[in-house]
Amino acid sequence: MDRRRFITTLLATCLLPSTRALAANPLTPFTLQEDDDSASFVIELEGSHEHKVFTLDNPPRVVIDLPQVSRIAPSKAPRQHAGIVKDVRTGRHGDGIRIVLDLKRLKQPRTQVRQLDAHRAQLIVSINDPDPLMAAVTAEAESHRQPRKAIIEIDAGHGGKDPGCVSADDHYEKYVALGVADALKTRLHADPRFEPSLTRDSDIFIPLHQRVLMARDHHADLFISIHADAAPTPSASGASVYILSEHGASSAMARWLAESQNAADRYDSTRDSNIYSDDPDVQSVLIDLSMRGTDVASQKLAKTTLGHLGEVTHLHQHRVNKAAFAVLKSPDIPSMLVETGFMSNRADCKRLLVKAHQQALAEALHQSVADFFEANPLPA
């Protein structure tokens, strides 16, 4: 794993100016032709033809993102369909539009852009079974250039003798955190792009710094710590996202240097890191560069996560927060801590105890991870 190159590339790309056009393009209504086994979705674009098409499972669906489009004409398509497409949904996604085709069973789409004139084109998304021979040839070619799975460390906060926040009617944060973490692991495990890992899968106590070491031992590419907040006033509510503060980064760097230079220390696994060097001066520079890249990556992940959480729950703050949380102090793994709501708020607590809401939070986190790696793919 070349994490140093991944983080360095990420740091470099954040300095490049965006080439995204700011124009909003109107769309004509789309058309959908389908039967029990296939479908053809066609939409006319004016101006930019930029698009992303991908699939998600559980439930099966095809997602069409049009990032440079801000308006879409109302569709005359019926809400329920008789063929393979169960439903068509549209909505805002970032600065653009997202179209979701809910399917009866998952099939891989093929896309084609057909130019109509100098300004207009048709985006055609075909959902059908490809020719078996061609599919075999394509699969063989793809097998030689498939990216590795991204390893996601999911940290359910608290546990065991540490209950975390306790609500007025004796509900424990540690169980809420584990419920959301387990739901997220299930979703990521079903996604072939990811390999999830839990710091704890039962009601046990794990020291904070040990959780960071577990992520490193698992060669994690991302670290997500899940919690539920508390406040002196019961009116505080909503989800928040945190990344490491500058003060926390300074203490993390000092601790890393001390641990990695002590071979007898129980944390001497830090010697296996890509940012370890026998020369303390060299290592200090390597850690500093790595932490800058990690901070950029964490910012991107956290900002994406806020957007998706805002679609399924109320946000306490609409900006990324920074704090010196111990579990965020990995110099080389992008990390964030998600406060899913307030245990001290009666309405928040009631929602957090419901499995369906935990599943919705997990789906938002899953989509955040997927969007992050789409924009910042792992090195080949």
Coordinates of C-alpha atoms in Angstrom, one line a residue:
M1 CA 0.0 0.0 0.0
D2 CA 1.5 3.3 -1.1
R3 CA -0.4 5.5 1.4
R4 CA 2.3 8.2 1.3
R5 CA 1.8 8.6 -2.4
F6 CA -2.0 8.6 -2.0
I7 CA -1.9 11.4 0.6
T8 CA 0.7 13.4 -1.3
T9 CA -1.4 13.2 -4.5
L10 CA -4.4 14.3 -2.5
L11 CA -2.6 17.3 -1.1
A12 CA -1.4 18.3 -4.6
T13 CA -4.8 18.0 -6.2
C14 CA -6.4 20.3 -3.6
L15 CA -4.1 23.1 -4.8
L16 CA -5.4 22.9 -8.4
P17 CA -8.1 25.2 -9.6
S18 CA -11.5 23.7 -10.4
T19 CA -12.5 23.5 -14.0
R20 CA -16.2 23.0 -13.3
A21 CA -18.4 25.3 -15.3
L22 CA -20.8 27.3 -13.3
A23 CA -23.6 27.5 -15.9
A24 CA -26.9 25.9 -15.1
N25 CA -28.3 23.8 -18.0
P26 CA -32.0 23.2 -18.5
L27 CA -33.0 19.6 -19.3
T28 CA -35.9 18.3 -21.4
P29 CA -37.9 15.5 -19.8
F30 CA -36.3 12.1 -20.0
T31 CA -37.7 9.1 -21.7
L32 CA -37.7 5.5 -20.4
Q33 CA -38.4 2.4 -22.4
E34 CA -38.3 -0.9 -20.6
D35 CA -39.4 -4.5 -20.4
D36 CA -38.9 -7.2 -17.7
D37 CA -35.2 -7.7 -18.5
S38 CA -33.9 -4.4 -19.9
A39 CA -34.4 -0.6 -20.0
S40 CA -33.2 2.4 -22.0
F41 CA -33.0 5.8 -20.2
V42 CA -32.5 8.8 -22.5
I43 CA -32.1 12.4 -21.4
E44 CA -31.1 15.4 -23.5
L45 CA -28.4 17.7 -22.2
E46 CA -27.5 21.2 -23.3
G47 CA -24.0 22.5 -22.8
S48 CA -21.9 20.2 -20.6
H49 CA -22.1 16.5 -21.1
E50 CA -20.3 15.6 -17.8
H51 CA -21.9 12.7 -16.0
K52 CA -21.3 9.8 -13.7
V53 CA -23.2 6.5 -13.8
F54 CA -22.8 3.8 -11.2
T55 CA -24.8 1.1 -9.4
L56 CA -25.7 0.5 -5.7
D57 CA -27.1 -2.6 -4.2
N58 CA -29.5 -3.3 -1.2
P59 CA -31.7 -2.1 -2.8
P60 CA -30.5 -2.4 -6.4
R61 CA -30.4 0.9 -8.3
V62 CA -28.6 2.8 -11.0
V63 CA -27.4 6.3 -10.1
I64 CA -26.9 9.0 -12.7
D65 CA -25.1 12.2 -11.5
L66 CA -25.1 15.3 -13.6
P67 CA -22.7 17.6 -11.7
Q68 CA -23.0 20.7 -13.9
V69 CA -26.7 20.7 -14.2
S70 CA -28.8 22.6 -11.7
R71 CA -32.3 22.2 -13.2
I72 CA -34.3 19.4 -14.6
A73 CA -37.7 19.6 -16.2
P74 CA -40.5 17.6 -14.4
S75 CA -40.8 14.1 -15.7
K76 CA -44.0 12.8 -17.1
A77 CA -42.9 9.2 -16.4
P78 CA -45.2 7.3 -14.1
R79 CA -44.0 6.7 -10.5
Q80 CA -44.3 2.9 -10.8
H81 CA -43.2 1.0 -13.8
A82 CA -44.2 -2.4 -15.1
G83 CA -40.7 -3.5 -16.3
I84 CA -37.3 -3.8 -14.6
V85 CA -37.4 -0.2 -13.3
K86 CA -39.5 0.0 -10.2
D87 CA -39.2 3.8 -9.7
V88 CA -37.4 6.9 -11.0
R89 CA -36.3 9.5 -8.4
T90 CA -34.6 12.9 -8.9
G91 CA -33.1 15.4 -6.5
R92 CA -30.3 17.8 -5.7
H93 CA -26.8 16.4 -5.3
G94 CA -24.1 18.9 -4.4
D95 CA -24.2 21.6 -7.1
G96 CA -25.9 19.3 -9.6
I97 CA -28.7 16.7 -10.1
R98 CA -29.0 13.1 -9.1
I99 CA -31.3 10.7 -10.9
V100 CA -31.9 7.2 -9.3
L101 CA -33.5 4.3 -11.2
D102 CA -34.7 1.7 -8.6
L103 CA -34.4 -1.7 -10.2
K104 CA -36.1 -5.0 -9.5
R105 CA -32.7 -6.7 -9.8
L106 CA -29.2 -5.3 -10.2
K107 CA -27.8 -5.1 -13.7
Q108 CA -24.7 -3.2 -14.9
P109 CA -25.6 -0.1 -17.1
R110 CA -23.8 1.0 -20.3
T111 CA -23.6 4.6 -21.3
Q112 CA -23.4 6.4 -24.6
V113 CA -23.4 10.1 -25.5
R114 CA -25.0 10.9 -28.9
Q115 CA -24.2 14.4 -30.2
L116 CA -27.3 16.1 -31.7
D117 CA -25.7 19.4 -32.7
A118 CA -23.0 21.8 -31.4
H119 CA -24.8 22.5 -28.2
R120 CA -27.1 19.5 -27.5
A121 CA -26.4 15.8 -26.9
Q122 CA -28.3 12.8 -25.6
L123 CA -27.1 10.7 -22.7
I124 CA -28.3 7.1 -23.2
V125 CA -28.1 4.7 -20.3
S126 CA -28.8 1.1 -21.3
I127 CA -29.6 -1.5 -18.7
N128 CA -29.5 -5.0 -20.1
D129 CA -27.5 -8.2 -20.2
P130 CA -24.5 -7.9 -22.6
D131 CA -23.5 -10.4 -25.1
P132 CA -22.1 -13.4 -23.0
L133 CA -18.9 -13.7 -25.1
M134 CA -18.2 -10.0 -24.9
A135 CA -18.9 -10.0 -21.2
A136 CA -16.4 -12.7 -20.6
V137 CA -13.7 -10.8 -22.6
T138 CA -14.5 -7.6 -20.7
A139 CA -14.4 -9.3 -17.4
E140 CA -11.0 -10.9 -18.2
A141 CA -9.6 -7.5 -19.2
E142 CA -11.0 -5.8 -16.1
S143 CA -9.6 -8.4 -13.8
H144 CA -6.1 -7.3 -14.7
R145 CA -6.7 -3.7 -13.7
Q146 CA -9.2 -3.8 -10.8
P147 CA -8.2 -1.5 -8.0
R148 CA -7.8 -3.0 -4.6
K149 CA -10.6 -2.6 -2.0
A150 CA -10.4 0.4 0.3
I151 CA -10.1 -0.6 3.9
I152 CA -12.5 1.3 6.2
E153 CA -12.0 1.1 10.0
I154 CA -15.3 1.7 11.8
D155 CA -15.0 2.7 15.4
A156 CA -18.0 2.3 17.6
G157 CA -17.4 4.8 20.4
H158 CA -17.2 3.8 24.1
G159 CA -18.1 0.3 25.2
G160 CA -17.9 -2.0 28.3
K161 CA -17.2 0.0 31.5
D162 CA -17.4 3.2 29.4
P163 CA -21.1 3.8 28.6
G164 CA -20.6 7.2 26.9
C165 CA -23.6 9.6 27.2
V166 CA -26.6 8.3 29.1
S167 CA -30.0 9.7 28.3
A168 CA -32.6 10.9 30.9
D169 CA -34.4 7.5 30.6
D170 CA -31.2 5.4 30.8
H171 CA -30.3 4.7 27.2
Y172 CA -26.6 4.3 26.5
E173 CA -24.6 5.9 23.8
K174 CA -22.3 2.8 23.5
Y175 CA -25.3 0.8 22.1
V176 CA -26.3 3.5 19.6
A177 CA -22.8 3.8 18.3
L178 CA -22.5 0.0 17.9
G179 CA -25.8 -0.2 16.1
V180 CA -24.8 2.4 13.5
A181 CA -21.3 1.0 13.2
D182 CA -22.7 -2.5 12.6
A183 CA -25.2 -1.3 10.0
L184 CA -22.4 0.6 8.2
K185 CA -20.1 -2.5 8.2
T186 CA -22.9 -4.5 6.7
R187 CA -23.5 -2.0 3.9
L188 CA -19.7 -1.6 3.1
H189 CA -19.2 -5.4 3.2
A190 CA -21.9 -5.7 0.5
D191 CA -20.1 -3.1 -1.7
P192 CA -17.2 -4.8 -3.6
R193 CA -15.2 -1.5 -3.5
F194 CA -14.7 -1.7 0.3
E195 CA -13.4 -3.9 3.1
P196 CA -14.8 -2.8 6.4
S197 CA -13.4 -3.6 9.8
L198 CA -14.8 -2.8 13.3
T199 CA -12.7 -1.8 16.3
R200 CA -15.3 -3.5 18.5
D201 CA -18.3 -5.7 17.6
S202 CA -19.5 -6.3 21.1
D203 CA -19.9 -4.4 24.4
I204 CA -16.2 -4.3 25.4
F205 CA -13.9 -1.5 26.5
I206 CA -11.0 -0.5 24.2
P207 CA -8.6 2.3 25.2
L208 CA -8.8 5.3 22.8
H209 CA -5.2 5.1 21.4
Q210 CA -5.5 1.4 21.0
R211 CA -8.3 2.0 18.5
V212 CA -5.9 4.1 16.3
L213 CA -3.4 1.3 16.5
M214 CA -6.0 -1.2 15.4
A215 CA -6.7 0.9 12.3
R216 CA -3.0 1.0 11.5
D217 CA -2.7 -2.8 12.0
H218 CA -5.5 -3.3 9.6
H219 CA -3.8 -1.0 7.0
A220 CA -6.9 1.2 7.0
D221 CA -7.4 3.8 4.3
L222 CA -10.1 5.7 6.3
F223 CA -11.1 5.8 10.0
I224 CA -14.6 6.7 11.1
S225 CA -15.5 7.0 14.7
I226 CA -19.2 6.9 15.6
H227 CA -20.7 8.6 18.7
A228 CA -23.8 10.3 20.0
D229 CA -23.4 13.7 21.8
A230 CA -24.6 15.2 25.0
A231 CA -25.1 18.8 26.1
P232 CA -25.9 20.7 29.3
T233 CA -29.1 22.0 27.7
P234 CA -31.6 19.5 26.3
S235 CA -32.5 21.8 23.4
A236 CA -29.2 21.0 21.6
S237 CA -29.9 18.5 18.8
G238 CA -28.6 17.3 15.4
A239 CA -25.5 15.6 13.9
S240 CA -22.0 17.0 13.8
V241 CA -18.7 15.9 12.1
Y242 CA -15.3 16.5 13.6
I243 CA -11.7 16.2 12.3
L244 CA -8.4 16.7 14.2
S245 CA -7.5 20.2 15.3
E246 CA -4.1 21.8 15.0
H247 CA -3.5 21.4 18.7
G248 CA -4.4 17.7 18.4
A249 CA -2.1 17.3 15.4
S250 CA 0.9 18.7 17.4
S251 CA 0.4 16.2 20.3
A252 CA -0.2 13.4 17.8
M253 CA 3.1 14.1 16.1
A254 CA 5.0 14.3 19.4
R255 CA 3.5 11.0 20.6
W256 CA 4.2 9.2 17.3
L257 CA 7.9 10.3 17.4
A258 CA 8.3 9.1 20.9
E259 CA 6.6 5.7 20.3
S260 CA 8.3 4.9 17.1
Q261 CA 11.8 5.6 18.5
N262 CA 11.3 3.2 21.4
A263 CA 11.6 -0.4 20.2
A264 CA 10.6 -1.7 23.6
D265 CA 7.3 0.2 23.7
R266 CA 4.1 -1.7 23.2
Y267 CA 3.4 0.6 20.2
D268 CA 6.5 -0.4 18.3
S269 CA 4.3 -1.5 15.4
T270 CA 4.6 2.2 14.3
R271 CA 8.0 1.1 12.8
D272 CA 6.0 -0.7 10.1
S273 CA 4.6 2.6 8.8
N274 CA 5.6 4.3 5.6
I275 CA 6.4 7.4 7.5
Y276 CA 9.0 5.7 9.8
S277 CA 12.7 6.5 9.5
D278 CA 15.7 5.7 11.7
D279 CA 16.7 9.3 11.4
P280 CA 14.5 11.4 13.8
D281 CA 15.0 14.6 11.6
V282 CA 13.9 12.8 8.5
Q283 CA 11.0 11.2 10.3
S284 CA 9.8 14.5 11.6
V285 CA 9.6 15.9 8.0
L286 CA 7.9 12.7 6.8
I287 CA 5.3 13.0 9.6
D288 CA 4.7 16.7 9.0
L289 CA 4.1 16.1 5.2
S290 CA 1.9 13.1 5.8
M291 CA -0.2 15.0 8.4
R292 CA -0.8 17.8 6.0
G293 CA -2.1 15.4 3.4
T294 CA -4.2 13.6 6.0
D295 CA -5.8 16.8 7.1
V296 CA -6.8 17.7 3.5
A297 CA -8.3 14.2 3.0
S298 CA -10.1 14.4 6.3
Q299 CA -11.6 17.8 5.4
K300 CA -12.9 16.4 2.1
L301 CA -14.4 13.4 3.7
A302 CA -16.0 15.4 6.5
K303 CA -17.5 17.9 4.2
T304 CA -19.0 15.2 2.0
T305 CA -20.3 13.4 5.1
L306 CA -22.1 16.6 6.3
G307 CA -23.9 16.8 3.0
H308 CA -25.2 13.3 3.1
L309 CA -26.1 13.3 6.8
G310 CA -28.1 16.5 6.2
E311 CA -30.3 14.4 3.8
V312 CA -31.3 12.0 6.6
T313 CA -31.2 13.9 9.9
H314 CA -31.0 17.4 11.3
L315 CA -27.5 19.0 11.5
H316 CA -26.3 20.6 14.7
Q317 CA -23.8 22.7 12.7
H318 CA -23.4 23.0 8.9
R319 CA -19.6 23.2 9.1
V320 CA -16.8 20.8 9.9
N321 CA -15.7 21.1 13.5
K322 CA -12.2 20.5 14.8
A323 CA -11.2 19.0 18.1
A324 CA -8.3 17.1 19.7
F325 CA -10.1 13.8 19.9
A326 CA -7.6 11.0 20.7
V327 CA -9.1 8.6 18.1
L328 CA -8.4 11.1 15.3
K329 CA -4.6 11.3 16.0
S330 CA -3.3 9.1 13.2
P331 CA -0.7 10.9 11.1
D332 CA -1.3 8.8 8.0
I333 CA -5.0 7.8 8.0
P334 CA -7.7 10.3 7.1
S335 CA -10.1 10.3 10.0
M336 CA -13.3 11.8 11.2
L337 CA -15.6 11.5 14.2
V338 CA -19.4 11.6 13.6
E339 CA -21.7 12.7 16.4
T340 CA -25.0 11.1 15.1
G341 CA -27.2 13.2 17.4
F342 CA -27.7 14.2 21.1
M343 CA -28.6 11.5 23.7
S344 CA -29.4 14.5 25.9
N345 CA -32.2 15.6 23.5
R346 CA -35.4 13.5 23.9
A347 CA -36.3 13.7 20.2
D348 CA -32.8 12.9 19.0
C349 CA -32.5 10.0 21.4
K350 CA -35.8 8.5 20.4
R351 CA -34.7 8.6 16.7
L352 CA -31.2 7.2 17.5
L353 CA -32.7 4.1 19.2
V354 CA -34.8 3.2 16.0
K355 CA -33.1 0.6 13.8
A356 CA -34.5 2.3 10.6
H357 CA -32.8 5.6 11.6
Q358 CA -29.5 3.8 12.3
Q359 CA -29.8 2.2 8.9
A360 CA -30.4 5.7 7.3
L361 CA -27.3 7.1 9.0
A362 CA -25.3 4.1 7.9
E363 CA -26.4 4.6 4.3
A364 CA -25.4 8.3 4.5
L365 CA -22.0 7.3 5.7
H366 CA -21.6 4.6 3.1
Q367 CA -22.4 7.1 0.3
S368 CA -20.0 9.6 1.8
V369 CA -17.2 7.0 1.7
A370 CA -18.1 6.1 -1.9
D371 CA -18.1 9.7 -3.0
F372 CA -14.8 10.3 -1.3
F373 CA -13.1 7.5 -3.2
E374 CA -14.7 8.4 -6.5
A375 CA -13.1 11.8 -6.2
N376 CA -9.9 10.5 -4.6
P377 CA -9.2 7.0 -6.0
L378 CA -6.6 4.8 -4.4
P379 CA -3.3 4.5 -6.3
A380 CA -3.1 1.5 -8.6

